[in-house]
Coordinates of C-alpha atoms in Angstrom, one line a residue:
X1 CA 87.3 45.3 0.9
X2 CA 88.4 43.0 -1.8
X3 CA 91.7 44.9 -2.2
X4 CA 92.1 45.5 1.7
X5 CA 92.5 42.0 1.9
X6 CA 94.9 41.7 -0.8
X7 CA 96.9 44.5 1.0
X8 CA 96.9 43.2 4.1
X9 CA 98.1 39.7 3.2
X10 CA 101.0 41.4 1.2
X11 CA 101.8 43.6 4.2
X12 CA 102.2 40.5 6.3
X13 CA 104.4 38.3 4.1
X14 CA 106.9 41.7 3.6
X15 CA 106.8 41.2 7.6
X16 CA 109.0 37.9 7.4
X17 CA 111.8 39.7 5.7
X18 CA 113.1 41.1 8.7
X19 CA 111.7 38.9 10.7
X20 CA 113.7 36.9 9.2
X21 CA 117.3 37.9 10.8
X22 CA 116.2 38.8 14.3
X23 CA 116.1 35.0 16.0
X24 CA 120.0 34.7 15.6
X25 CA 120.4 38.0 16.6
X26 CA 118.5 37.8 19.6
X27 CA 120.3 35.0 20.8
X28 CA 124.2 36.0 19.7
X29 CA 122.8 39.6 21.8
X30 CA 122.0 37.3 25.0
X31 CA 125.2 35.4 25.0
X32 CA 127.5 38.1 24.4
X33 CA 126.5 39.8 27.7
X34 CA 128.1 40.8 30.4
X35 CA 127.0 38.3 32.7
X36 CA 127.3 35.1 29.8
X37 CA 130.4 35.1 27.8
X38 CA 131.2 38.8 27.8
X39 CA 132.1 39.6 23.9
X40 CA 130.9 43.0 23.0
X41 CA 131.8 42.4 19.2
X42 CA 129.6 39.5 19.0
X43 CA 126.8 41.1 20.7
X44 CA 127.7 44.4 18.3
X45 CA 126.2 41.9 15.2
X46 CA 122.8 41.4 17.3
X47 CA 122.5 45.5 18.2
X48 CA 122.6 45.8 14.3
X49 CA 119.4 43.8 13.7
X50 CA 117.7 45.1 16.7
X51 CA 118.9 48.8 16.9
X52 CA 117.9 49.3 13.1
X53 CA 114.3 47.7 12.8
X54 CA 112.8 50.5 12.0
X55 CA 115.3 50.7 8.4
X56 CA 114.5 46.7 8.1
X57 CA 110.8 47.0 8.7
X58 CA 110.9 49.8 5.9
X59 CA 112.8 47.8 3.2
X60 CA 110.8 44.7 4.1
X61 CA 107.9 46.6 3.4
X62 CA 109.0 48.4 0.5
X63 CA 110.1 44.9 -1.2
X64 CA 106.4 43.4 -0.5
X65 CA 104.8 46.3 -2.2
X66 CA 107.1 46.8 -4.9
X67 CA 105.6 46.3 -8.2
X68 CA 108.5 45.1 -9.9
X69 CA 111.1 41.9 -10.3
X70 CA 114.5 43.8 -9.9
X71 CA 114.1 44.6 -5.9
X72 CA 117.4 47.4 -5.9
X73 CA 116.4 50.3 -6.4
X74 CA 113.1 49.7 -4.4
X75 CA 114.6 49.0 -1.5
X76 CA 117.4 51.7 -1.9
X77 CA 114.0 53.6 -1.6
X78 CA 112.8 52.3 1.1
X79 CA 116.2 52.8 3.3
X80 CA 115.9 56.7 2.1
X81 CA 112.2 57.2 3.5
X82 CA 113.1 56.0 6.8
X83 CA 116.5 58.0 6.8
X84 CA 114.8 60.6 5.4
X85 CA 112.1 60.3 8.1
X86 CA 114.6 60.3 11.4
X87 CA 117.0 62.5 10.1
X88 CA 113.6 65.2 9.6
X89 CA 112.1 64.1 13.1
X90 CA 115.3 64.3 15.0
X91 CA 115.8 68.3 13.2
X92 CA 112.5 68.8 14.8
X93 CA 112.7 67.2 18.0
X94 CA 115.1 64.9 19.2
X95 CA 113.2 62.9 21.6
X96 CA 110.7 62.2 19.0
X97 CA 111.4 58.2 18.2
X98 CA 108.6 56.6 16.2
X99 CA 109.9 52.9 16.3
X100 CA 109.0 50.3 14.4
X101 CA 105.8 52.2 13.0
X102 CA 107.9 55.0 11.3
X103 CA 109.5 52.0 9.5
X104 CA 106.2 50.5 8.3
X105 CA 104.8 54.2 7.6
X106 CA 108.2 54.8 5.6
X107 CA 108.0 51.3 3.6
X108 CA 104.1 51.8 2.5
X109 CA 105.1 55.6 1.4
X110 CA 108.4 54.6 -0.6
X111 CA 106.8 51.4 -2.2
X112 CA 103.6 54.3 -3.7
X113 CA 107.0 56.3 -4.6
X114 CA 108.2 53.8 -6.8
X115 CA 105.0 52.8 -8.4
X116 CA 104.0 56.2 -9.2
X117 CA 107.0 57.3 -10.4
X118 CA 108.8 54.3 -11.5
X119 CA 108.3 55.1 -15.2
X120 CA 108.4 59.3 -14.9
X121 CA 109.9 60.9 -18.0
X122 CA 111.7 63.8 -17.6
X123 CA 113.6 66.2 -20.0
X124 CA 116.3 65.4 -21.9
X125 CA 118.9 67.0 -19.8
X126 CA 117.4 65.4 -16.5
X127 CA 117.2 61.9 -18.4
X128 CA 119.7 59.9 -16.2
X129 CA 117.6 60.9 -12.7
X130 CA 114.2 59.8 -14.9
X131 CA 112.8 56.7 -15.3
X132 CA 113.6 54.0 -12.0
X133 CA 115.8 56.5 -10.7
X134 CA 113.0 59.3 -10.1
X135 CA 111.5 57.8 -6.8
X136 CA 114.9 58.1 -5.8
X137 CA 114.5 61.7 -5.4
X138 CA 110.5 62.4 -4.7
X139 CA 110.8 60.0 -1.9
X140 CA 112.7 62.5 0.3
X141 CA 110.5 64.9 -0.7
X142 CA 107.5 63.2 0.0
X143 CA 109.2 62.1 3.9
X144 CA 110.4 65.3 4.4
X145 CA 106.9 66.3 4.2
X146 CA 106.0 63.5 6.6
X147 CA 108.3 64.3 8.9
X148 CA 106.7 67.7 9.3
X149 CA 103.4 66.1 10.2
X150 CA 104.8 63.5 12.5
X151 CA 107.0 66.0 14.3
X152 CA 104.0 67.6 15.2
X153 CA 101.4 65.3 15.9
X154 CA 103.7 62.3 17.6
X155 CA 105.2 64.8 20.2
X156 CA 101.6 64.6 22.0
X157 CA 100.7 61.0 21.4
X158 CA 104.0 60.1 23.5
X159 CA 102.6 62.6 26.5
X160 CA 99.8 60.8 26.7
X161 CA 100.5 57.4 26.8
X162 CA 103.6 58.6 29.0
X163 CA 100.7 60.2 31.3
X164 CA 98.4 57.6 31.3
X165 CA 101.2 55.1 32.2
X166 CA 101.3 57.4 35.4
X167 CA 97.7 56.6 36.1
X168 CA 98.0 53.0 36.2
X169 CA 100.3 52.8 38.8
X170 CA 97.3 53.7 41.7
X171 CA 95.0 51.0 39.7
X172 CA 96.4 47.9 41.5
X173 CA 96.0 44.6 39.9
X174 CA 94.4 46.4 37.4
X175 CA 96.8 48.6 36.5
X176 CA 99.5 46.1 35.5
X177 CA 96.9 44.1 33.3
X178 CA 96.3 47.2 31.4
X179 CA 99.8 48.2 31.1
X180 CA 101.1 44.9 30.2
X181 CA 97.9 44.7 27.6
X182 CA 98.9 47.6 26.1
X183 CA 102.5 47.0 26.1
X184 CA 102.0 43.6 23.2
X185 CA 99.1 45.7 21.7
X186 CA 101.5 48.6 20.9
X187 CA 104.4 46.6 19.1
X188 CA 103.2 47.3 16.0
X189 CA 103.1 51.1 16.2
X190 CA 106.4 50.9 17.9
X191 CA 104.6 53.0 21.0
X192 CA 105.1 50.6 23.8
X193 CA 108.8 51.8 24.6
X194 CA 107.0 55.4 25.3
X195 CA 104.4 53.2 28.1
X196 CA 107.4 51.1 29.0
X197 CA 110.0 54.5 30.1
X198 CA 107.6 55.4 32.5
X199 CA 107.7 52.3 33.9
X200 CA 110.8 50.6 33.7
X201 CA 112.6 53.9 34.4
X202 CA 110.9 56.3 36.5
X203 CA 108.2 54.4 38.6
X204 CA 108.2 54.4 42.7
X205 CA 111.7 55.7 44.1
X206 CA 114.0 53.5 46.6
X207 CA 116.6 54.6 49.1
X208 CA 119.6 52.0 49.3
X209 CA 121.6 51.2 52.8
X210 CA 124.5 53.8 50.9
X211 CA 121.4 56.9 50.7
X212 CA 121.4 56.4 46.9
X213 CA 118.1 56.9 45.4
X214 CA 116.4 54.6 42.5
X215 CA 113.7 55.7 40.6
X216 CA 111.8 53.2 38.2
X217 CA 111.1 48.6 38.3
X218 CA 113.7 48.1 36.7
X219 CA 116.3 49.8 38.4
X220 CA 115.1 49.8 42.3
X221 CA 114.7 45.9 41.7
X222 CA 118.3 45.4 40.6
X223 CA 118.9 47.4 43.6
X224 CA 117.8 45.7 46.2
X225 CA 113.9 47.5 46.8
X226 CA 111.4 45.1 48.3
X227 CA 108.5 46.6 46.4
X228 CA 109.9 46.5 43.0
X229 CA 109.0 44.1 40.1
X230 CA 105.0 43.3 40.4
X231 CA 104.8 45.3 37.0
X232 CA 107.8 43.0 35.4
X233 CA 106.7 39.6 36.4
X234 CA 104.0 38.8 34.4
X235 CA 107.0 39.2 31.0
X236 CA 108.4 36.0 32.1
X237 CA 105.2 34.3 32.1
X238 CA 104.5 35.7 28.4
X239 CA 108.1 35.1 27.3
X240 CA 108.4 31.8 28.7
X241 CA 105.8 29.9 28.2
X242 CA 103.2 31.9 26.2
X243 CA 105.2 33.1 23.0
X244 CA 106.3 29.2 23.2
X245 CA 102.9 27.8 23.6
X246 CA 101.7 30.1 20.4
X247 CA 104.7 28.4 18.3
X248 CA 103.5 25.0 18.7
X249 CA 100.0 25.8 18.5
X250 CA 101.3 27.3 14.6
X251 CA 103.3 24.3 14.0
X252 CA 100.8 21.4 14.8
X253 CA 98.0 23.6 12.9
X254 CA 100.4 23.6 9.5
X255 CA 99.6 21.4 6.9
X256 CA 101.8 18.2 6.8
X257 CA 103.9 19.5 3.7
X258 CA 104.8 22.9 5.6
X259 CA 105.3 21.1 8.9
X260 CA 109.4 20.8 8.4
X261 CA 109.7 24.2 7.4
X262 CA 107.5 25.7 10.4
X263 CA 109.0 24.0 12.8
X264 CA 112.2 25.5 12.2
X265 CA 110.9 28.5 12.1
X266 CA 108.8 28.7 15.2
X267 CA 111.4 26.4 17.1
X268 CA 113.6 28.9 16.9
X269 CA 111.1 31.7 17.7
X270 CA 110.5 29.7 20.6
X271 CA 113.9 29.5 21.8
X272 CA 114.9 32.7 21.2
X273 CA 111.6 34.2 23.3
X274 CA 112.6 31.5 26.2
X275 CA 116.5 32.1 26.3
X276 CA 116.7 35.9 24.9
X277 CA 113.0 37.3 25.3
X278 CA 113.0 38.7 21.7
X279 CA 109.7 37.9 20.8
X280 CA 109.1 40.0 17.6
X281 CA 110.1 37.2 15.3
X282 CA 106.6 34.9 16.3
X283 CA 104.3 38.0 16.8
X284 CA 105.1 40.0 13.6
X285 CA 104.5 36.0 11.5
X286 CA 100.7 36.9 12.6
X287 CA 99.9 40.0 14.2
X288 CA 99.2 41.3 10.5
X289 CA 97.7 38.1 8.8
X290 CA 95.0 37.7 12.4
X291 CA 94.5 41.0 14.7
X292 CA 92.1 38.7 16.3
X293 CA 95.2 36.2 17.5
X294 CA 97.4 39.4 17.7
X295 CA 94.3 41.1 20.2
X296 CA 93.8 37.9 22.0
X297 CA 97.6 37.6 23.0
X298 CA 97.5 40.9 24.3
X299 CA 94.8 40.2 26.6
X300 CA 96.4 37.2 28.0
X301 CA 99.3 39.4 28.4
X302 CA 97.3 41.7 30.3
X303 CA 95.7 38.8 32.4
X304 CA 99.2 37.0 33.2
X305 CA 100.7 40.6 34.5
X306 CA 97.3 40.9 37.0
X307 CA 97.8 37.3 38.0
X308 CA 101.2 37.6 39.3
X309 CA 100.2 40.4 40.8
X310 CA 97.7 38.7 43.1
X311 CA 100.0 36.1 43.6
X312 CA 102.4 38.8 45.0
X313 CA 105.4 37.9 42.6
X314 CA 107.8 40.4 42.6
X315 CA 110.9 39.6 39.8
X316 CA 112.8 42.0 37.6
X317 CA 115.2 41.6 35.4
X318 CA 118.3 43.4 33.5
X319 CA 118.4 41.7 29.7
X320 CA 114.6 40.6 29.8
X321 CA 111.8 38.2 31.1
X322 CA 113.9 35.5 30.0
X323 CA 114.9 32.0 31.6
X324 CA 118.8 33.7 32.5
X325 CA 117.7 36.6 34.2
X326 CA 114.9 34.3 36.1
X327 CA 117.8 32.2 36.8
X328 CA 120.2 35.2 38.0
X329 CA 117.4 37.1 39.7
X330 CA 115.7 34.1 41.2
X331 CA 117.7 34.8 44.6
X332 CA 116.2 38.4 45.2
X333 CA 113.0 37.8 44.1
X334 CA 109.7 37.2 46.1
X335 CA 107.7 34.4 45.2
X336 CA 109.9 33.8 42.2
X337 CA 109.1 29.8 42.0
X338 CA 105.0 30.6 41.2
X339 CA 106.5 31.8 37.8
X340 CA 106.4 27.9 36.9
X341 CA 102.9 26.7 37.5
X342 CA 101.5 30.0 36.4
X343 CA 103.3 29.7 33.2
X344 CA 102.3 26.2 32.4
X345 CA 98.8 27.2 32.8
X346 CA 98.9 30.2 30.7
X347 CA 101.4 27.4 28.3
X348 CA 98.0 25.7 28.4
X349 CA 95.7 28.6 28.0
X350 CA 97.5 29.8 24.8
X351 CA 97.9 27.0 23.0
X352 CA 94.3 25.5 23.1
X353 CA 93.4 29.1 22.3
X354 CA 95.6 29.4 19.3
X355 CA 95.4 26.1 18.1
X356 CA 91.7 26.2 18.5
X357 CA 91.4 29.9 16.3
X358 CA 93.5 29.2 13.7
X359 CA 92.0 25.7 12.5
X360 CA 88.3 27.3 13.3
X361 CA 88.6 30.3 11.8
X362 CA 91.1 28.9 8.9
X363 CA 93.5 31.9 9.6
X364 CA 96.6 31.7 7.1
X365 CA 99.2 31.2 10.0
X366 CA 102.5 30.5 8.7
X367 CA 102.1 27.2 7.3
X368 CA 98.7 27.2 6.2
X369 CA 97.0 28.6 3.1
X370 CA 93.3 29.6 3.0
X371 CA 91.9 30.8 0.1
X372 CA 88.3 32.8 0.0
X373 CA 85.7 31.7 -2.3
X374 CA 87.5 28.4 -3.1
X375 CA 86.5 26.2 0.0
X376 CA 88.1 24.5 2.7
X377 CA 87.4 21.2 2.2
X378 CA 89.1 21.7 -1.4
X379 CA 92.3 23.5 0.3
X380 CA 93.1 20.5 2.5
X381 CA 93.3 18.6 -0.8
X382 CA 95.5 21.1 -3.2
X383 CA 98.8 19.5 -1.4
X384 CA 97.8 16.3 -3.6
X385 CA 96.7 17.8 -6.6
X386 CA 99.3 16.7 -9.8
X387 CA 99.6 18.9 -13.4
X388 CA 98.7 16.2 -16.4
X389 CA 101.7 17.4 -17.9
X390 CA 105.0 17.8 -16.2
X391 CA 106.5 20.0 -18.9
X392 CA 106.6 23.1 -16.9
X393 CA 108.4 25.3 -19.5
X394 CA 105.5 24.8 -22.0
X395 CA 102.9 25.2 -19.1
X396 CA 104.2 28.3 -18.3
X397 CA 104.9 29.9 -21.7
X398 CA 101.4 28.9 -22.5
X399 CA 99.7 30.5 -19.2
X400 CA 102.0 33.4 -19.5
X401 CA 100.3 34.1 -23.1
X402 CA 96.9 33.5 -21.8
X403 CA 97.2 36.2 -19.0
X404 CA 97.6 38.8 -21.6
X405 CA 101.8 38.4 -21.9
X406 CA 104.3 39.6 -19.9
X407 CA 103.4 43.1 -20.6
X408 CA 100.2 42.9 -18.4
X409 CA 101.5 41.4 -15.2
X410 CA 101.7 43.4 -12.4
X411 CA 102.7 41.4 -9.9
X412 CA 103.4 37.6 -10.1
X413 CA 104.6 34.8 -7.1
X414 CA 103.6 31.6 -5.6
X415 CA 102.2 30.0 -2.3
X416 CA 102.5 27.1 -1.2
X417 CA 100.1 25.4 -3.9
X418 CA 98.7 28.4 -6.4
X419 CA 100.4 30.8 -8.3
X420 CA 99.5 34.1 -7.7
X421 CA 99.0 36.5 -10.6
X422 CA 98.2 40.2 -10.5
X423 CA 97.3 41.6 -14.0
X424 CA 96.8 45.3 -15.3
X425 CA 94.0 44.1 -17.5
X426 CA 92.1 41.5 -16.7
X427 CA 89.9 41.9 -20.0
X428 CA 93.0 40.7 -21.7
X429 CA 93.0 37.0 -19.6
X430 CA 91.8 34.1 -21.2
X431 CA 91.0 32.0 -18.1
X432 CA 89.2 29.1 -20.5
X433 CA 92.9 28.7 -21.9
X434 CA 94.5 28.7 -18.8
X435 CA 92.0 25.7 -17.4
X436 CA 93.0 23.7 -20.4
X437 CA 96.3 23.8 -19.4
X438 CA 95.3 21.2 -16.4
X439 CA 95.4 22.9 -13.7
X440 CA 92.8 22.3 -10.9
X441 CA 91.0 25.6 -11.1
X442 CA 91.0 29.2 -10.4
X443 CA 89.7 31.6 -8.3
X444 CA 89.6 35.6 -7.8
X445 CA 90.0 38.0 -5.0
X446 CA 90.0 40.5 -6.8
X447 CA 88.9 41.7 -10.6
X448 CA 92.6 42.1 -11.3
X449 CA 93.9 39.3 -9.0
X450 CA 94.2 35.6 -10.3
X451 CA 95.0 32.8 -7.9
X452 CA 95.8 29.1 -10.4
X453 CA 95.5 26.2 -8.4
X454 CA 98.4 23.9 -9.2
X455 CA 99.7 21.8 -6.5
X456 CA 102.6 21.4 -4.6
X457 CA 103.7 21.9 -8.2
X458 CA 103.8 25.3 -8.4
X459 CA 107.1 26.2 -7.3
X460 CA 108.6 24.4 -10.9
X461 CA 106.0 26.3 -12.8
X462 CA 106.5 29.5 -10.9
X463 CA 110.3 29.3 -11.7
X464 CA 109.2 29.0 -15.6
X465 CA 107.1 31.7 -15.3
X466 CA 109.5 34.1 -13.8
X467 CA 112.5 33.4 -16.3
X468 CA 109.7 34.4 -19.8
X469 CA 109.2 37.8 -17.1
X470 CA 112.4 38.3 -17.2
X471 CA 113.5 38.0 -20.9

């Protein structure tokens, strides 16, 4: 359990790497469009983020699992598993598309790659593909093998959640809840753009004035079709005021010192949800770390989509449930303006929740650092804590020796007060030496994982630390 925890905390920190470069993207994609300032090149620099998450997801992935300090050639890994992976799946079936999830699957099985095989001998004739290089080559092996099993399997997971998405349409009020539940609670498998088809594309069928026929919300609502939007509505609801709501609820929950940098974080997570409806950025910073906040946001999802259904609001939109397409589409939509005070309930509802969660539970939301066994009355303390010596160089050398030398660390970086130290053999640590080095104490997850409390500190000593890694 110990290690699943370990996992899972590394899994969601490799999440902000590409998390990283989609709030820009999202909002250079919404103001090159069409209907804003028309510049297809500028919008071509936001498809790039957003048409290859799957390749980002799997070199983010691949990075945070990576057992080593020179990232290259593990991430050149990572991009061939996912290659690997669609070029195999699209042999097999071309409408397969496993999304974000084939990105995450593709990252976990390239990082193994490289730690398995990072230090593979080989004969002396192979030499130059040995060593660092040899992951290079098992890891399309290995995917092409994956491939097989996912070209199989995933065919028949898409028909049914394409036929259940059929089912929901007779289910009223009911129906939307569920489908707009299970639309956030599939992000991370990449599976909601197989429930979302259905729907978006191919639900009810309209006959304009001209005799033209229009199948699916999406498209009978642009054209003119009374009936059409009650299962779009409740997006704006989420994208506009609920994704927003969760970013200040993650702000005002950081701890004072982390305030600055989470604010520009989720303020631009905010605005990119409210102007561009790209909402990955503040869902992927905790659906990992909490599945509980992740579940719970679903849910209200689910609830805002029934809602607006009882209210009879009936909105669509082209781009997505953002503030322009509510703006543009206001005109042909039915009870449109009930958008406002139901979002600024739900506004309400998900920030009190949120807010409430993550200081009662302690969740590590970005911002925040909650360690197990050390106590939480200590943790809002560490950001005071000071090192009796401010030689950093010396500190480190010294703590470097007393984990056993560069030679047994696995895995070595720093939060926001603790350095974080992964060993091979933990019989080789001397932790008595390592207290005398006046740090504030020291706690395990794990037999082979070492958290040093230092203070805010621990950035200078961490930079130490890494350049006696390196030599």
């Amino acid at each position: 359990m110990s290690n699943f925890k370990v996992n899972i905390q590394k899994l969601g920190r490799a999440m902000l790497i590409p998390v990283a470069a989609m709030p820009l993207a999202g909002l250079i994609m919404r103001l090159s469009a069409d209907d804003m300032l028309n510049i297809p090149v500028l919008g071509a620099a936001g498809n790039a983020v957003f048409g290859n998450l799957d390749v980002l997801f799997a070199i983010g992935v691949t990075l945070g699992f990576a057992k080593t300090k020179d990232k290259g050639i593990p991430a050149l890994t990572g991009f061939l598993a996912i290659m690997t992976l669609k070029a195999g799946l699209t042999t097999i079936n071309p409408e397969i598309s496993m999304g974000i999830f084939g990105g995450i699957i593709s990252g976990l099985v390239a990082s193994w790659t490289y730690n398995r095989f990072k230090n593979q001998k080989l004969p002396m004739v192979f030499s130059y593909f040995a060593g660092e290089k040899f992951p290079l080559t098992m890891v399309m092996i290995i995917q092409t093998g994956t491939a097989v099993i996912f070209g199989f399997i995933w065919p028949f997971i898409q028909t049914g959640i394409d036929n259940f998405a059929k089912l929901l349409v007779d289910m009223g009020a009911l129906g939307v809840g569920i489908f707009m539940f299970l639309n956030r609670l599939l992000i991370p498998f990449g599976l909601h753009h197989v429930l979302n088809t259905y729907v978006y594309f191919d639900l009810g069928e309209y006959t304009s004035p001209s005799g033209e026929v229009f199948r699916g919300e999406i498209t009978r609502f642009i054209n003119g079709d009374p009936q059409a939007g009650l299962f779009l509505s409740g997006f704006f609801v989420v994208m506009m005021f609920g994704i927003p709501a969760i970013c200040l609820a993650i702000y005002n929950a950081a701890f004072k010192e982390n305030k600055q940098m989470v604010k520009g974080i989720m303020g631009s997570g905010a605005g990119t949800s409210f102007i561009a409806n790209i909402t990955e950025p503040v869902e992927f910073s905790f659906m990992f770390i909490s599945p509980l906040l992740y579940v719970i946001h679903a849910l209200f999802a689910g609830l805002a989509g029934m809602v607006c259904y009882l209210f009879d609001v009936r909105i669509g939109f082209t781009f997505g449930a953002c503030i322009v397409d509510y703006l543009i589409n206001f005109r042909i939509a039915t009870n449109a303006i009930l958008i406002v005070p139901i979002g600024l309930v739900f506004f309400c509802l998900y920030y009190f929740t949120f807010y409430f969660l993550i200081k009662k539970k302690n969740i590590p939301t970005l911002g925040r650092e909650v360690a197990t066994e050390y106590g939480t009355e200590v943790i809002e303390e560490e950001k005071d804590l000071s090192l009796n010596s401010k030689n950093y160089e010396y500190m480190a050398k010294k703590m470097l020796d007393a984990f056993g030398g560069k030679g047994n660390i696995e895995d070595a970086y720093s939060c926001n007060t603790r350095l974080r130290v992964e060993v091979k053999d933990p019989s080789l640590v001397n932790e008595q030496r390592i207290k005398q080095l006046g740090i504030s104490g020291i706690i395990k997850p794990t037999e082979k994982n070492y958290q040093v409390i230092i203070g805010l500190e621990v950035t200078y000593v961490m930079a130490q630390f890494e350049k006696f890694l390196e030599e």
